[in-house]
């Protein structure tokens, strides 16, 4: 791909050269980076320098392979059959015919069959379209896909076959000087002080302990543009008003945070002014020249924070492999019911003490990864009662699961005959002709096609809450519950905990947010024997109450049973029972495999916590 002179993006000179080199070398490219770092602009500028424009497709779960590839005009098909001139080229075929770059924005959101169509074109530079024939790519055809890791899916949503055929370009936010230059270039005549404050505020939002997704540089551009107009109207606090208006749609708070996004923006704007005054060596808001500033969420850790950020030597260090999340913890408790023990007004039981130690280590390890502001939040929660630690740990669990949970493979569902909806062109001729006979003036609503429709699932998750599931294992159980809740937001999910007996934590028709469900699991006090049959019996009862046509059962166990009837007898009563093995012991794995075989299901295990959500997703999606 030859290049001509073109204006270069601020702070992206090296990336422009690298992307142009990859495309010129005939490589397909995956660009990974958060919102607002210039992924789309980068592709557009490289193409412009080569004298062309990209074919752009915005990725979503509603995108189908036929929409990407193209389809036949149903009205022409009814008159003359599947003639070549009846074919309407989609973006992929158009890019192949013209030898242009096909840019898939947010490719991590597209269904698997769409990615499969891309893989075929990437591998062979050719695509065979049913009822049309082969389509060969002209020179210059490339696929460039972008993903946003802050969405919680990132490259993990793309199959290995796609990743193997592409090279990866990772982008991050530009530095502060570049971002200020971007704002000045986009807002003519902006006041320098306003630009500095705006950039400081948006950059601080990305590391604030209460914020899950911070603002991109677009927030600073909007802020400075609006504040400049408000200043002309002599509006008091024009900067703060503009910040509230510009950033409130671009900042996403963490789940469980008990404050408004406006309060966070006010705090960020005050910090920006304080930082400016500190740089000018004069007191700022809430300061006196003789008093130290309160610690800022974007400053380096002090001595106490450094202690909290020391290397982890606890027994739970192996679980601190995922991104962490801070949260404002709340009060309140979900009692474990039949599985609780030792939670009276007296001293904590041995089980509760072990739970506190495991959760505290888990929270501390997350604080170390996130930085000083989060370390303070984590330490404050740990210093209070156990329910605060449970709530904070549950919030962290959910955030970590979001970061690695793959996109559900259930997008699309089963094939069925449905009315034409501008997605599929696979006509059901018999049903369409039967309707057209009775319709003198047919419209597209009278056409019937073969298409996929989603299937609602009913899932029961059974978790071992016996004495062997103390400590780290309780966090793994909460992770499994959170992963199931996030993967099944539109489906029925029931959760059962079993130990000496069984307890229902969530029924299928009950709406329980993922953080609350994880907290309910963490509030259990694992103890006693393992009555696996009691958990399976409760699971059968819950499945019987579900209305979904597809029913799935998953039991999380180490294969040990020392109470109750033979669990394989209960497993045989399931349509399909899958086993999520929590052990790598060979003889225990054999018990897990035997249980799955009795239930006509599969037995999968995970070797570390960050792979557990993907394993759960694999079981849920068949």
XYZ file of C-alpha atoms in Angstrom:
622
model
C 0.000 0.000 0.000
C 1.777 3.124 -1.244
C 1.584 6.323 0.762
C 1.238 10.005 0.001
C 1.814 12.954 2.280
C -0.995 13.478 4.788
C -1.462 15.305 8.092
C -0.364 13.095 10.959
C -2.441 12.383 14.032
C -1.108 13.971 17.208
C 0.866 11.455 19.215
C 0.293 8.641 16.695
C 3.199 8.998 14.263
C 4.764 5.652 15.123
C 1.415 3.848 15.042
C 0.617 5.328 11.607
C 3.896 4.011 10.236
C 3.418 0.577 11.792
C -0.164 0.186 10.517
C 0.774 1.357 7.006
C 3.687 -1.091 6.965
C 1.476 -3.998 8.046
C -1.133 -3.261 5.369
C 1.518 -2.767 2.699
C 2.973 -6.144 3.654
C -0.397 -7.749 3.001
C -1.233 -8.382 6.657
C -4.652 -8.184 8.266
C -4.589 -6.128 11.487
C -6.294 -6.212 14.884
C -6.217 -2.863 16.723
C -6.894 -3.051 20.459
C -7.430 -0.025 22.656
C -10.023 1.833 24.766
C -12.631 4.251 23.403
C -11.308 7.549 22.125
C -7.681 6.633 21.389
C -8.075 7.160 17.637
C -8.474 3.624 16.255
C -10.925 4.662 13.531
C -9.003 7.851 12.709
C -5.813 5.840 12.418
C -7.361 3.513 9.823
C -8.977 6.381 7.922
C -5.728 8.349 7.761
C -3.639 5.390 6.573
C -6.204 4.715 3.835
C -6.346 8.394 2.888
C -2.568 8.457 2.545
C -2.894 5.558 0.104
C -5.585 7.384 -1.889
C -8.539 5.238 -0.820
C -11.230 4.972 1.859
C -12.074 2.039 4.138
C -15.359 0.133 3.977
C -16.676 0.511 7.529
C -18.841 -1.974 9.445
C -19.968 -1.265 13.008
C -19.906 -4.492 14.986
C -22.889 -5.601 17.071
C -24.611 -8.817 18.103
C -27.335 -8.044 15.522
C -24.882 -8.245 12.609
C -25.392 -11.374 10.511
C -23.187 -13.126 7.979
C -25.679 -12.369 5.213
C -25.633 -8.664 6.110
C -21.828 -8.670 5.950
C -21.503 -10.734 2.781
C -24.678 -9.625 0.982
C -27.852 -11.314 -0.201
C -30.336 -11.650 -3.011
C -33.206 -9.227 -3.522
C -36.312 -11.278 -2.605
C -38.498 -9.489 -5.171
C -36.099 -10.399 -8.011
C -35.772 -13.959 -6.704
C -39.550 -14.397 -6.842
C -39.628 -13.184 -10.468
C -36.479 -14.699 -11.975
C -34.887 -16.933 -9.358
C -31.393 -16.511 -7.900
C -29.922 -14.602 -10.840
C -26.498 -12.945 -10.456
C -27.963 -9.478 -10.928
C -30.312 -10.170 -8.000
C -27.341 -10.251 -5.633
C -26.817 -7.146 -3.470
C -23.202 -6.998 -2.318
C -22.551 -6.480 1.389
C -19.533 -4.642 2.853
C -17.230 -7.687 2.712
C -17.908 -8.463 -0.947
C -17.730 -4.748 -1.831
C -14.318 -4.428 -0.179
C -13.071 -7.559 -1.958
C -14.326 -6.400 -5.366
C -12.754 -2.936 -5.026
C -9.537 -3.973 -3.244
C -10.169 -1.757 -0.219
C -9.705 -2.091 3.539
C -12.694 -3.577 5.377
C -12.739 -1.960 8.828
C -14.787 -3.816 11.487
C -15.303 -1.449 14.409
C -15.790 -3.242 17.758
C -15.266 -6.671 16.216
C -15.494 -8.295 19.642
C -19.268 -7.747 19.519
C -20.039 -9.669 16.324
C -21.428 -13.244 16.335
C -19.252 -16.255 15.560
C -20.664 -16.928 12.071
C -19.767 -13.375 10.989
C -16.174 -13.878 12.147
C -16.085 -17.188 10.261
C -16.980 -15.390 7.013
C -14.117 -12.964 7.643
C -11.667 -15.799 8.332
C -12.471 -17.408 4.986
C -11.814 -14.171 3.103
C -8.644 -13.469 5.112
C -7.183 -16.935 4.513
C -7.780 -17.442 0.824
C -8.574 -13.936 -0.484
C -11.679 -15.648 -1.808
C -15.207 -16.238 -0.599
C -17.814 -18.655 -1.965
C -21.277 -17.092 -1.725
C -24.178 -19.578 -1.880
C -26.299 -19.206 -5.054
C -23.866 -16.576 -6.378
C -20.480 -18.215 -6.721
C -16.867 -17.413 -5.808
C -15.772 -13.859 -5.038
C -12.049 -13.171 -5.413
C -10.396 -10.264 -3.634
C -8.605 -7.611 -5.651
C -5.155 -6.459 -4.667
C -5.341 -4.143 -1.667
C -8.098 -6.001 0.164
C -7.317 -6.169 3.883
C -9.329 -6.725 7.053
C -8.715 -4.342 9.956
C -10.666 -5.028 13.141
C -10.772 -3.007 16.355
C -11.685 -4.142 19.852
C -12.191 -2.241 23.076
C -10.824 -4.073 26.159
C -12.780 -1.777 28.523
C -15.982 -3.425 27.307
C -14.923 -6.522 29.222
C -14.537 -8.747 26.245
C -11.498 -7.579 24.273
C -9.595 -10.046 22.100
C -10.825 -12.981 24.219
C -14.105 -12.791 22.275
C -12.360 -13.482 18.961
C -11.520 -17.064 17.953
C -7.926 -18.238 17.718
C -8.339 -18.764 13.969
C -8.962 -15.009 13.529
C -6.116 -13.954 15.821
C -3.714 -16.307 14.040
C -4.407 -14.586 10.704
C -3.906 -11.034 11.985
C -1.167 -8.943 13.552
C -2.025 -6.921 16.661
C -1.494 -3.209 17.237
C -2.109 -2.122 20.836
C -3.073 1.500 21.536
C -3.355 3.341 24.816
C -4.258 6.895 25.708
C -1.781 9.545 24.548
C 0.287 11.353 27.171
C -0.970 14.549 28.801
C 0.969 16.876 26.495
C -0.426 15.171 23.390
C -3.966 15.272 24.753
C -3.669 18.992 25.471
C -2.405 19.482 21.908
C -5.405 17.537 20.589
C -7.839 19.770 22.489
C -6.124 22.943 21.277
C -6.247 21.659 17.694
C -9.966 20.829 17.934
C -11.096 23.971 19.826
C -9.781 27.146 18.257
C -8.870 29.938 20.677
C -9.288 27.812 23.816
C -7.915 29.303 27.031
C -4.707 27.465 28.015
C -5.734 27.138 31.692
C -9.092 25.649 30.718
C -7.391 23.106 28.453
C -5.047 22.046 31.252
C -7.928 21.602 33.721
C -10.072 19.682 31.245
C -7.299 17.259 30.302
C -6.387 16.777 33.967
C -10.016 15.936 34.831
C -10.498 13.370 32.070
C -7.160 11.707 32.786
C -7.946 11.559 36.504
C -11.309 9.952 35.738
C -9.505 6.923 34.273
C -7.854 6.136 37.597
C -10.559 7.213 40.030
C -11.414 4.420 42.512
C -15.174 4.797 41.950
C -15.014 4.839 38.135
C -15.121 1.715 35.963
C -14.748 3.501 32.604
C -13.213 6.953 32.490
C -13.577 9.617 29.846
C -11.632 9.711 26.604
C -10.138 12.895 25.181
C -13.533 13.574 23.590
C -14.716 14.595 27.072
C -12.045 17.281 27.307
C -12.849 18.554 23.792
C -16.550 18.820 24.631
C -15.789 20.422 27.998
C -13.539 23.129 26.572
C -15.918 23.873 23.671
C -18.944 24.316 25.959
C -17.048 26.211 28.647
C -15.766 28.676 26.031
C -19.327 29.529 25.000
C -20.540 29.722 28.615
C -17.704 32.130 29.444
C -18.929 34.489 26.737
C -22.295 34.540 28.503
C -20.614 35.457 31.815
C -21.876 32.240 33.433
C -20.438 31.645 36.898
C -18.552 28.367 37.247
C -18.605 27.863 33.479
C -15.910 25.191 33.745
C -17.800 23.091 36.295
C -21.089 23.428 34.413
C -19.373 22.337 31.220
C -17.686 19.428 33.016
C -21.009 18.168 34.383
C -22.594 18.429 30.951
C -19.684 16.910 29.025
C -18.413 14.114 31.270
C -21.573 12.690 32.834
C -22.305 10.658 29.675
C -18.716 9.434 29.344
C -17.971 8.228 32.873
C -19.327 4.890 34.092
C -19.263 4.229 37.824
C -18.397 0.863 39.273
C -21.171 -1.479 40.281
C -22.136 -0.989 43.923
C -20.781 2.572 44.241
C -23.201 4.564 46.388
C -22.774 8.007 44.827
C -23.733 9.890 41.684
C -21.563 10.492 38.659
C -22.080 14.248 39.191
C -20.429 14.060 42.629
C -17.431 12.317 41.077
C -17.155 15.012 38.371
C -17.291 17.785 40.998
C -14.476 16.029 42.840
C -12.414 15.672 39.661
C -12.894 19.333 38.744
C -11.915 20.459 42.245
C -8.793 18.278 42.043
C -7.948 19.866 38.683
C -8.105 23.362 40.170
C -6.100 22.299 43.225
C -3.458 20.768 40.958
C -3.243 23.992 38.954
C -2.832 26.082 42.101
C -0.234 23.685 43.459
C 1.744 23.981 40.206
C 1.612 27.778 40.581
C 2.767 27.421 44.232
C -0.310 29.048 45.722
C -3.179 27.693 47.860
C -6.121 26.160 46.039
C -9.672 25.235 46.975
C -9.908 24.011 50.534
C -6.203 24.642 51.131
C -4.155 26.911 53.320
C -0.499 27.528 52.745
C 0.357 25.752 55.994
C -1.760 22.616 55.539
C -0.957 19.634 53.341
C -3.329 18.686 50.559
C -5.570 15.665 50.989
C -4.277 12.697 48.966
C -5.486 12.764 45.370
C -6.765 9.720 43.527
C -4.116 10.220 40.855
C -1.095 10.897 43.096
C 1.600 8.369 43.931
C 1.106 6.299 47.062
C 2.380 7.546 50.389
C 4.181 5.334 52.877
C 0.993 3.619 54.059
C -0.121 2.976 50.473
C 3.303 1.566 49.599
C 2.875 -0.962 52.378
C -0.478 -1.936 50.910
C 1.152 -2.272 47.484
C 3.936 -4.622 48.618
C 4.301 -8.012 46.896
C 1.635 -10.489 47.935
C 2.865 -13.446 49.941
C -0.543 -14.694 51.093
C -2.017 -18.059 50.211
C -4.475 -16.312 47.885
C -1.811 -14.702 45.702
C -2.655 -17.054 42.839
C -6.131 -15.535 42.483
C -4.850 -12.002 41.903
C -4.382 -12.452 38.162
C -7.312 -10.413 36.872
C -7.914 -6.648 36.724
C -9.156 -5.265 40.003
C -12.077 -2.999 40.794
C -12.625 -0.599 43.674
C -16.027 -0.030 45.143
C -17.739 1.929 47.856
C -18.831 -0.816 50.168
C -22.189 -0.815 51.870
C -23.660 -2.412 54.926
C -26.014 -5.322 55.210
C -25.811 -9.086 54.999
C -27.299 -12.037 53.230
C -27.334 -14.886 55.704
C -26.433 -18.350 54.562
C -29.545 -19.912 56.062
C -29.233 -23.662 56.430
C -25.564 -23.567 55.525
C -24.585 -20.794 57.992
C -22.876 -21.550 61.242
C -21.260 -19.587 64.028
C -22.646 -16.130 63.173
C -24.077 -15.078 66.484
C -23.350 -12.018 68.543
C -20.310 -13.668 70.101
C -16.766 -14.086 68.718
C -16.342 -15.081 65.085
C -16.265 -18.793 64.461
C -13.208 -20.474 63.004
C -14.983 -20.673 59.614
C -15.831 -16.971 59.642
C -12.259 -16.142 60.619
C -10.910 -18.144 57.695
C -13.397 -16.408 55.411
C -12.292 -12.977 56.611
C -8.621 -13.841 56.064
C -9.205 -15.146 52.534
C -11.401 -12.214 51.484
C -9.069 -9.654 53.060
C -6.110 -11.105 51.169
C -8.170 -11.076 47.973
C -9.148 -7.417 48.465
C -5.597 -6.394 49.373
C -4.167 -8.032 46.278
C -6.670 -6.100 44.161
C -5.732 -2.862 45.912
C -2.079 -3.440 45.108
C -2.856 -3.756 41.436
C -5.058 -0.663 41.216
C -3.046 1.908 43.147
C -3.143 4.242 46.092
C -6.731 5.478 45.996
C -8.084 1.964 45.723
C -5.708 0.702 48.399
C -7.245 3.211 50.820
C -10.772 2.085 49.916
C -9.842 -1.586 50.356
C -8.090 -0.975 53.690
C -11.055 1.022 55.019
C -13.473 -1.781 54.176
C -11.267 -4.468 55.728
C -11.110 -2.503 58.957
C -14.889 -2.753 59.326
C -17.044 -5.844 59.822
C -17.070 -8.991 57.716
C -20.127 -8.057 55.648
C -18.278 -4.980 54.351
C -15.414 -7.183 53.220
C -17.879 -9.572 51.561
C -19.583 -6.751 49.690
C -16.286 -5.287 48.478
C -14.922 -8.706 47.455
C -18.139 -9.442 45.538
C -17.788 -6.180 43.612
C -14.196 -7.065 42.711
C -15.251 -10.556 41.614
C -17.869 -9.151 39.226
C -15.447 -6.637 37.731
C -12.839 -9.332 37.153
C -15.385 -11.604 35.516
C -16.471 -8.794 33.166
C -12.854 -8.434 32.072
C -12.437 -12.011 30.881
C -15.936 -13.373 30.196
C -16.185 -14.172 26.468
C -19.141 -13.103 24.344
C -21.862 -15.748 24.485
C -21.826 -18.239 21.667
C -25.625 -18.373 21.870
C -26.095 -15.317 19.627
C -28.366 -16.400 16.780
C -29.893 -19.469 18.438
C -31.867 -22.053 16.467
C -32.995 -21.892 12.825
C -36.685 -21.278 12.199
C -39.037 -19.940 9.531
C -39.864 -16.305 10.275
C -41.208 -13.291 8.390
C -38.638 -11.436 6.309
C -36.783 -9.029 8.588
C -34.046 -7.726 6.229
C -31.511 -10.104 7.822
C -31.757 -13.374 5.886
C -32.478 -13.866 2.172
C -32.963 -17.653 2.459
C -36.582 -17.752 1.282
C -39.028 -20.415 2.446
C -40.637 -20.626 -1.004
C -43.500 -22.956 -0.036
C -44.746 -20.757 2.781
C -44.128 -17.515 0.873
C -45.992 -18.664 -2.246
C -48.905 -19.920 -0.140
C -49.278 -16.452 1.378
C -48.780 -14.551 -1.897
C -51.618 -16.521 -3.538
C -54.060 -14.842 -1.151
C -52.412 -11.387 -1.299
C -53.005 -9.277 -4.433
C -50.553 -6.540 -3.332
C -47.752 -8.266 -1.419
C -45.103 -6.427 0.595
C -41.930 -7.589 2.316
C -44.061 -8.512 5.330
C -45.593 -11.353 3.294
C -42.224 -13.034 2.686
C -41.011 -15.924 4.843
C -37.331 -16.795 5.298
C -35.175 -19.256 7.178
C -33.373 -17.358 9.936
C -32.036 -17.886 13.409
C -33.968 -16.926 16.517
C -32.506 -16.795 20.020
C -33.347 -19.547 22.446
C -34.044 -18.677 26.076
C -32.272 -20.965 28.496
C -33.080 -22.201 31.953
C -29.917 -22.898 33.940
C -29.350 -24.221 37.432
C -25.892 -23.835 38.970
C -25.114 -26.026 41.981
C -22.170 -24.958 44.169
C -20.349 -27.045 46.755
C -20.473 -25.230 50.116
C -19.046 -28.018 52.280
C -16.002 -27.675 54.505
C -13.592 -28.311 51.620
C -14.689 -25.032 49.933
C -13.275 -22.624 52.530
C -10.914 -19.772 51.767
C -9.891 -19.392 48.115
C -12.515 -21.913 47.010
C -15.312 -19.638 48.238
C -14.006 -16.887 45.950
C -13.986 -19.369 43.063
C -17.623 -20.275 43.789
C -18.573 -16.581 43.812
C -16.735 -16.135 40.500
C -18.704 -19.014 38.957
C -21.992 -17.507 40.157
C -21.090 -14.020 38.869
C -19.961 -15.399 35.495
C -23.248 -17.296 35.124
C -25.301 -14.218 36.065
C -23.502 -11.998 33.548
C -23.641 -14.588 30.769
C -27.349 -15.293 31.342
C -28.791 -11.804 31.812
C -31.723 -12.616 29.499
C -32.200 -16.189 30.681
C -33.477 -17.972 33.775
C -30.759 -18.747 36.323
C -31.151 -20.584 39.619
C -28.284 -21.098 42.082
C -28.098 -23.780 44.798
C -25.461 -24.242 47.493
C -25.051 -27.669 49.048
C -23.087 -29.012 51.988
C -24.690 -31.080 54.724
C -27.985 -29.950 53.155
C -29.010 -27.681 50.289
C -29.996 -24.016 50.130
C -31.446 -22.032 47.232
C -29.552 -18.756 46.761
C -31.504 -17.631 43.684
C -34.585 -18.931 41.889
C -35.011 -18.822 38.149
C -37.684 -16.116 38.095
C -35.881 -13.968 40.685
C -33.928 -10.900 39.528
C -30.645 -10.627 41.411
C -27.761 -8.409 40.176
C -24.441 -10.185 39.738
C -22.700 -8.359 42.650
C -25.520 -9.307 45.022
C -25.449 -12.936 43.884
C -21.675 -13.078 44.385
C -22.133 -11.580 47.857
C -24.700 -14.216 48.753
C -22.183 -16.892 47.853
C -19.413 -15.197 49.836
C -21.775 -14.863 52.824
C -21.979 -18.667 53.080
C -19.794 -20.303 55.696
C -18.544 -23.540 54.080
C -18.568 -26.333 56.663
C -19.701 -29.861 57.284
C -20.032 -32.890 55.019
C -20.795 -33.027 51.296
C -24.279 -34.202 50.352
C -23.978 -33.911 46.589
C -27.278 -35.699 46.096
C -29.094 -32.980 48.086
C -27.791 -30.334 45.704
C -28.792 -32.364 42.647
C -32.262 -32.994 44.099
C -32.769 -29.264 44.664
C -31.525 -28.549 41.131
C -34.072 -30.917 39.605
C -36.857 -29.164 41.487
C -35.750 -25.729 40.273
C -35.441 -26.845 36.643
C -38.991 -28.206 36.795
C -40.316 -24.706 37.583
C -38.573 -23.028 34.614
C -40.445 -22.155 31.416
C -37.417 -21.993 29.087
C -37.317 -24.588 26.291
C -33.571 -25.194 26.745
C -32.504 -26.394 30.200
C -28.918 -26.691 31.390
C -27.512 -27.916 34.712
C -23.964 -27.365 35.985
C -22.568 -28.646 39.283
C -19.304 -27.251 40.679
C -17.647 -29.919 42.795
C -14.380 -31.666 43.657
C -16.039 -35.049 43.180
C -16.154 -35.903 46.879
C -19.418 -37.147 48.460
C -19.561 -38.355 52.039
C -23.265 -38.032 52.799
C -26.528 -38.951 51.063
C -27.409 -41.399 48.280
C -25.177 -42.059 45.268
C -25.181 -38.800 43.289
C -25.009 -40.703 39.992
C -28.578 -41.902 40.567
C -29.756 -38.269 40.677
C -27.500 -37.296 37.767
C -29.230 -39.837 35.541
C -32.518 -37.945 35.978
C -31.139 -34.847 34.235
C -31.453 -34.288 30.507
C -27.848 -33.141 30.705
C -25.676 -32.501 33.720
C -22.260 -30.870 33.225
C -19.564 -30.905 35.884
C -17.184 -28.038 36.641
C -14.334 -29.771 38.451
C -12.539 -27.775 41.151
C -9.715 -30.304 41.534
C -6.709 -31.654 39.671
C -6.438 -34.771 41.819
C -6.603 -37.761 39.415
C -8.901 -39.899 41.543
C -11.255 -37.004 42.303
C -11.339 -36.079 38.622
C -12.410 -39.636 37.857
C -15.362 -39.192 40.240
C -16.266 -35.910 38.488
C -16.065 -37.592 35.086
C -18.238 -40.473 36.269
C -20.839 -38.024 37.536
C -20.851 -36.177 34.182
C -21.137 -39.473 32.307
C -24.143 -40.470 34.413
C -25.747 -37.116 33.532
C -24.862 -37.363 29.815
C -22.802 -34.191 30.122
C -19.230 -32.969 30.036
C -16.610 -32.546 32.729
C -14.335 -29.497 32.444
C -11.833 -28.091 34.880
C -9.902 -24.817 35.152
C -6.326 -24.392 36.307
C -6.596 -20.839 37.629
C -9.228 -18.273 38.513
C -8.969 -16.097 35.403
C -9.908 -19.089 33.225
C -12.968 -20.020 35.267
C -15.406 -17.585 33.517
C -14.456 -18.921 30.074
C -14.906 -22.495 31.301
C -18.358 -21.670 32.697
C -19.286 -19.993 29.407
C -18.166 -23.088 27.491
C -20.434 -25.296 29.591
C -23.414 -22.940 29.370
C -23.141 -22.653 25.597
C -23.020 -26.389 25.000
